[in-house]
GROMACS .gro file of C-alpha atoms in nm:
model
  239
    1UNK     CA    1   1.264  -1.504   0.662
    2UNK     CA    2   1.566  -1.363   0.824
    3UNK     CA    3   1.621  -1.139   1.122
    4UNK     CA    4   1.921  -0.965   1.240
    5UNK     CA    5   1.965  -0.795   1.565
    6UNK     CA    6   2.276  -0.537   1.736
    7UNK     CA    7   2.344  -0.532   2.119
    8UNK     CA    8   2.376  -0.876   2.328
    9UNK     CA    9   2.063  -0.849   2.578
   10UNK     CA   10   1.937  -1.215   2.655
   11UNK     CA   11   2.045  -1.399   2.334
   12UNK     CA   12   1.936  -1.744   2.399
   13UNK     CA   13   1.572  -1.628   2.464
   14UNK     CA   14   1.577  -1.417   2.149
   15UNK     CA   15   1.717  -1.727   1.957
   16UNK     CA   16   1.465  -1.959   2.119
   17UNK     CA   17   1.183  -1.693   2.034
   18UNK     CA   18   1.294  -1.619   1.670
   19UNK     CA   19   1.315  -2.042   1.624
   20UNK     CA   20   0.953  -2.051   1.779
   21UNK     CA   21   0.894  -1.785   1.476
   22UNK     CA   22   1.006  -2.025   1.225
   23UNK     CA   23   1.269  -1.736   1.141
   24UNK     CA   24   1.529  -1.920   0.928
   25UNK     CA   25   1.822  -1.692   0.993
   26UNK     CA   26   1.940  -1.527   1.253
   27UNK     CA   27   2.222  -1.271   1.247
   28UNK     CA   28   2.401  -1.119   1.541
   29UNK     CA   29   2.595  -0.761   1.510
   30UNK     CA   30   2.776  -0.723   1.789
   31UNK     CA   31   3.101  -0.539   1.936
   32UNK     CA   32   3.159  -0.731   2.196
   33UNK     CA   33   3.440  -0.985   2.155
   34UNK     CA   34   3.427  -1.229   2.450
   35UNK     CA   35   3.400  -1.587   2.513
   36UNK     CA   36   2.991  -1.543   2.555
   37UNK     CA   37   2.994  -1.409   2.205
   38UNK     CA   38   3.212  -1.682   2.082
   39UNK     CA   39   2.929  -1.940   2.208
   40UNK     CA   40   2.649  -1.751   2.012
   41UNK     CA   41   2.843  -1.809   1.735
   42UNK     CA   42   2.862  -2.195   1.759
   43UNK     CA   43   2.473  -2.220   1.750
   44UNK     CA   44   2.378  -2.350   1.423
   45UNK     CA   45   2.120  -2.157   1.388
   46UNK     CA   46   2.329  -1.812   1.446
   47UNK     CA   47   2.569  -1.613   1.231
   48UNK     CA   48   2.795  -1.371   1.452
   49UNK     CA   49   2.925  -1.069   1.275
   50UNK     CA   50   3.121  -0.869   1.490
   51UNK     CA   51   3.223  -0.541   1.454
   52UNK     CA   52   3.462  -0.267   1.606
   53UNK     CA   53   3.195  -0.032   1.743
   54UNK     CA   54   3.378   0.231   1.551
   55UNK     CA   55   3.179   0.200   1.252
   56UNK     CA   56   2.886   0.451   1.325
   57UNK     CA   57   2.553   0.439   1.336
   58UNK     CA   58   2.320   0.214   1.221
   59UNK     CA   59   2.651   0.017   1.025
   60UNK     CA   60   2.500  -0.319   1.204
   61UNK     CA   61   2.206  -0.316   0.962
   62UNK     CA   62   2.431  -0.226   0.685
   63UNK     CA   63   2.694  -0.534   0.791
   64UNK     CA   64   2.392  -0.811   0.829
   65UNK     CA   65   2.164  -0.703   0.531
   66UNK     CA   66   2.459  -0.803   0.343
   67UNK     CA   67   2.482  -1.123   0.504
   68UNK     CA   68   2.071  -1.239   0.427
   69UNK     CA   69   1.884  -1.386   0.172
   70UNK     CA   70   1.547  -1.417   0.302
   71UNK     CA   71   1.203  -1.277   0.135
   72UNK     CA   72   1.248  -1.017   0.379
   73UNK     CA   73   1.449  -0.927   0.734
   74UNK     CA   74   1.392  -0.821   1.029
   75UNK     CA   75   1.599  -0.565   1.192
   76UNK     CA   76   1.600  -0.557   1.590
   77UNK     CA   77   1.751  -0.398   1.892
   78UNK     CA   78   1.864  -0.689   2.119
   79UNK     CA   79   1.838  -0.487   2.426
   80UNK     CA   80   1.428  -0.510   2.347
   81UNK     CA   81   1.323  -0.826   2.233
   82UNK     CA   82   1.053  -0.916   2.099
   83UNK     CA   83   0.769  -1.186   2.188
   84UNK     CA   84   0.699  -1.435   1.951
   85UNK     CA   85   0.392  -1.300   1.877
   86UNK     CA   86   0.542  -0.946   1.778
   87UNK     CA   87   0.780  -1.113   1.568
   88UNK     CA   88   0.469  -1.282   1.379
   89UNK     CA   89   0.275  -0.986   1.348
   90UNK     CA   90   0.586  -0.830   1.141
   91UNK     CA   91   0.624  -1.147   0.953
   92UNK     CA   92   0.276  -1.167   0.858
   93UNK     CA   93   0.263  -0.789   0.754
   94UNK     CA   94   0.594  -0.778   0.605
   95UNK     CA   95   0.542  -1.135   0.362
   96UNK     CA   96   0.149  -1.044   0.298
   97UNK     CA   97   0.302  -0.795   0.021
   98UNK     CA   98   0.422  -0.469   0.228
   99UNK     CA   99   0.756  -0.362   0.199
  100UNK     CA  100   0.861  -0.193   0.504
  101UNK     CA  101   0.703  -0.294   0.801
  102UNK     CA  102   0.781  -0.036   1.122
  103UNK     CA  103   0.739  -0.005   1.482
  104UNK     CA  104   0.412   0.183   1.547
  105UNK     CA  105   0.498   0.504   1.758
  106UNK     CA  106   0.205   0.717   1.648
  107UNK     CA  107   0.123   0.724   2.028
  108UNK     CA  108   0.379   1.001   2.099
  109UNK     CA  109   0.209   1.232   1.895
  110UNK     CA  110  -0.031   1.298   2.160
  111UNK     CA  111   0.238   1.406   2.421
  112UNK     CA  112   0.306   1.761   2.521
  113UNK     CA  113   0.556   1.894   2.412
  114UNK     CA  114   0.636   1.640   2.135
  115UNK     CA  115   1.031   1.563   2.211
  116UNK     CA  116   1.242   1.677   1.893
  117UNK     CA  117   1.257   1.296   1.738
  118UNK     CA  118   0.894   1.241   1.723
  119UNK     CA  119   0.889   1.590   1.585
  120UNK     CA  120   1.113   1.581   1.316
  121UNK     CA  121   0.995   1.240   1.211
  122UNK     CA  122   0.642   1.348   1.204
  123UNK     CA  123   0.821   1.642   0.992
  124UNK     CA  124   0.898   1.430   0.697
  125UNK     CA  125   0.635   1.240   0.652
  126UNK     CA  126   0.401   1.566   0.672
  127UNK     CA  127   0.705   1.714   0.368
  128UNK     CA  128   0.615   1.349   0.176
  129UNK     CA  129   0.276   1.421   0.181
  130UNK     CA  130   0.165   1.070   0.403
  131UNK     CA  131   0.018   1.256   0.718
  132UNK     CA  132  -0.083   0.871   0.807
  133UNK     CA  133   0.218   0.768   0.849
  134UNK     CA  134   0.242   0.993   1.144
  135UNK     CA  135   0.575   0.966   1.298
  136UNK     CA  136   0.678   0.618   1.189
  137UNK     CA  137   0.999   0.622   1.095
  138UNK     CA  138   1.304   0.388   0.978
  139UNK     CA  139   1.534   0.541   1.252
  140UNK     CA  140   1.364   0.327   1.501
  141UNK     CA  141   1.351  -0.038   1.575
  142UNK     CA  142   1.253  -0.273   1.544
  143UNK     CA  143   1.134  -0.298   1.147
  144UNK     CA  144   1.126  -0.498   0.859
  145UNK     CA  145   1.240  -0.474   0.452
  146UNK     CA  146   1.163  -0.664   0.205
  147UNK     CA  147   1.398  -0.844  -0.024
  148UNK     CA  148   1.249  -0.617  -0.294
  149UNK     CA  149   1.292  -0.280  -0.090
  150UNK     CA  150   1.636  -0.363  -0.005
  151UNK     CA  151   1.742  -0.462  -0.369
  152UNK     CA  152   1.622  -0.088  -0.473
  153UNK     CA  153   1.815   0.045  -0.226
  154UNK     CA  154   2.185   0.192  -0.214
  155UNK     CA  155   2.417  -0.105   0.006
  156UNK     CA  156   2.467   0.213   0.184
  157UNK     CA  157   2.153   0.320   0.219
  158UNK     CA  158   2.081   0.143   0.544
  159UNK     CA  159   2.332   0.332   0.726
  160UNK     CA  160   2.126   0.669   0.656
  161UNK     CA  161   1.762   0.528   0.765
  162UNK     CA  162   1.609   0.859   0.669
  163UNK     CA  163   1.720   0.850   0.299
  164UNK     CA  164   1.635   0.494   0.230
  165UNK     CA  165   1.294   0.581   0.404
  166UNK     CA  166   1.198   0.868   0.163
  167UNK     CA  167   1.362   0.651  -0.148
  168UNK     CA  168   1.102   0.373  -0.039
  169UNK     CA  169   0.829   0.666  -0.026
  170UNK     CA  170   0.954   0.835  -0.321
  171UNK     CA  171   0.962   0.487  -0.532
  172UNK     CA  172   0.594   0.395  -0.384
  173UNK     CA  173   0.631   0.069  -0.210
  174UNK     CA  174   0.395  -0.041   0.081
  175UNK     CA  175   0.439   0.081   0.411
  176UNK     CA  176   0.275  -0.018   0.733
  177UNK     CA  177   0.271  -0.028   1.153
  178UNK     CA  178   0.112  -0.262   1.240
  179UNK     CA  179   0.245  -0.351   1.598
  180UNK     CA  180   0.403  -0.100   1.879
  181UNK     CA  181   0.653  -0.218   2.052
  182UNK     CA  182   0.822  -0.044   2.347
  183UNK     CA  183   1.158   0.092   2.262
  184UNK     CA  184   1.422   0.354   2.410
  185UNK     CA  185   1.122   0.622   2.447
  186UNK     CA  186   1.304   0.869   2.645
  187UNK     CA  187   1.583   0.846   2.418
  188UNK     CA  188   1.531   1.207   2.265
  189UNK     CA  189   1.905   1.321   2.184
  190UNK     CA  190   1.899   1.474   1.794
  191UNK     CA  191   2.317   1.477   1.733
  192UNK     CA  192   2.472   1.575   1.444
  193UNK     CA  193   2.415   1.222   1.285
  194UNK     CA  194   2.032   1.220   1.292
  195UNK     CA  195   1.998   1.568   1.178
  196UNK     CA  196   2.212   1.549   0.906
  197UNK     CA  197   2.062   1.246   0.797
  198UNK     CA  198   1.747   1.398   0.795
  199UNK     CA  199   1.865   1.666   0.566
  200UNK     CA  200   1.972   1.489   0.332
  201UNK     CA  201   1.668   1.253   0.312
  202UNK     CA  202   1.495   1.649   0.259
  203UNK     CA  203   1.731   1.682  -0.004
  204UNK     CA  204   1.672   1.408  -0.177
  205UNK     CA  205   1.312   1.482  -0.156
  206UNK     CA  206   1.345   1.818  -0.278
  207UNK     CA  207   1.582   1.736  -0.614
  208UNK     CA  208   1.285   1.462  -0.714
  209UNK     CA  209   0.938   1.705  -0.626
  210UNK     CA  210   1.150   2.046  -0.693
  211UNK     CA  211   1.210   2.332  -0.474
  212UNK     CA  212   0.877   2.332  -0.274
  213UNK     CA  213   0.858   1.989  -0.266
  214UNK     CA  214   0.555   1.947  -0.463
  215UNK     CA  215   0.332   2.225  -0.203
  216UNK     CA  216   0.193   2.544  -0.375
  217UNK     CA  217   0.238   2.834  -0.299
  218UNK     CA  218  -0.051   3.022  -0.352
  219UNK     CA  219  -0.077   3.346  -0.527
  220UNK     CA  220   0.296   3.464  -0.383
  221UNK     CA  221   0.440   3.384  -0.700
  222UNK     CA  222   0.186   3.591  -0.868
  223UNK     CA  223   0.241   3.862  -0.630
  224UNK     CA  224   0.604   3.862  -0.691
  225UNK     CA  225   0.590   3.893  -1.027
  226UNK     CA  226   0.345   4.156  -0.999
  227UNK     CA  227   0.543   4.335  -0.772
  228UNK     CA  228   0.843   4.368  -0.943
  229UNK     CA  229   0.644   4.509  -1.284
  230UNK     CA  230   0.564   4.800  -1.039
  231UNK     CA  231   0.882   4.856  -0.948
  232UNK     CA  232   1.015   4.818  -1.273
  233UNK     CA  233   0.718   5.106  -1.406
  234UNK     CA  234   0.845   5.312  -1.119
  235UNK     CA  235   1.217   5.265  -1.166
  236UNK     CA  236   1.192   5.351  -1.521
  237UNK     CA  237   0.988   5.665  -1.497
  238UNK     CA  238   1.230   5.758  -1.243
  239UNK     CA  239   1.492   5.765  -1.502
   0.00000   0.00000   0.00000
């Protein structure tokens, strides 16, 4: 088991709760450069990666997937820890055979008027044809991968959540949510990152199911064709 986290929030009670866990490696991203950072690093039972902060988003689960070998990893935000117990609920789903393990936000979909993230994530999932999955998503901590999952998967795949989500889909390996944990809720913004993202995850799902993704489309094709004969009959005794 391995977990990596981003952020700095209280990092001896996250270390102290991941140990509790049994979690035998623990990775810090962080862009902070200080002397506090420079004592997580002398734990034993921490590896410190630090970054510029320049990298974009999501690069700290590119950066510390790279730096794990466990059966499988679990990604968190360090401003929201989690309780030992959370962390064992993941650890139980994600090692009892499921691949990707996420953050159970299905309770959004009952507010009114959905904000655009819940939306959009409850989007693709409807597109991928796995309504249960309501509006779980990869974008959101905390979550887990398998060793398996993340083998499959482009290095830079975890730096576009959305695409490695619908290539885990696509590729049929077991998804679940089994725990919610409270996260950035009101954190609604949609930039140019997350929609494009999101785009190309479509994309991708498009080029593998074809233009409809895999939906009919009733009898407009029929209709079309059908419509254009008439024209054609008309056209040509026009002439």
């Amino acid at each position: 088991m391995a977990a990596t986290k981003r952020r700095e929030a209280s990092i001896p009670l996250l270390v102290n709760r991941l140990t509790e866990a049994k979690v035998k490696e623990i990775i810090i991203v962080t862009d902070k450069q200080d002397s506090k950072t420079e004592r997580w690093g002398k734990d034993p039972r921490v590896q410190l990666i630090t970054i510029t902060g320049r990298e974009g988003l999501f690069y700290e689960r590119f950066a510390a997937a790279r730096q794990t070998s466990g059966k499988s990893v679990l990604f968190m935000d360090g401003n929201y820890p989690l309780s030992v117990k959370e962390i064992n609920r993941f650890y139980k789903k994600a090692e009892s055979g499921r691949d990707l393990t996420l953050n159970n936000k299905g309770y959004l979909l009952g507010e009114y008027p959905m904000n655009a993230k819940t939306s959009i994530h409850y989007f693709l999932n409807i597109l991928l044809k796995r309504p249960k999955l309501l509006n779980h998503s990869l974008t959101e901590y905390p979550h887990a991968i398998s060793r398996k999952l993340l083998h499959s998967l482009d290095p830079e795949d975890l730096m576009k959540p959305p695409v490695a989500y619908v290539k885990a889909v696509l590729s049929g390996f077991k998804i679940s949510a089994p725990v919610r944990v409270k996260t950035a809720e009101g954190d609604v913004r949609c930039d140019e990152v997350f929609l494009g993202d999101h785009v190309e995850a479509i994309g991708l799902l498009l080029n593998e199911r074809g233009e409809k993704a895999g939906f009919l489309d009733g009898k407009k094709h029929e209709a079309i064709v059908e419509l254009r004969e008439e024209e054609g009959k008309v056209n040509g005794g026009d002439e």
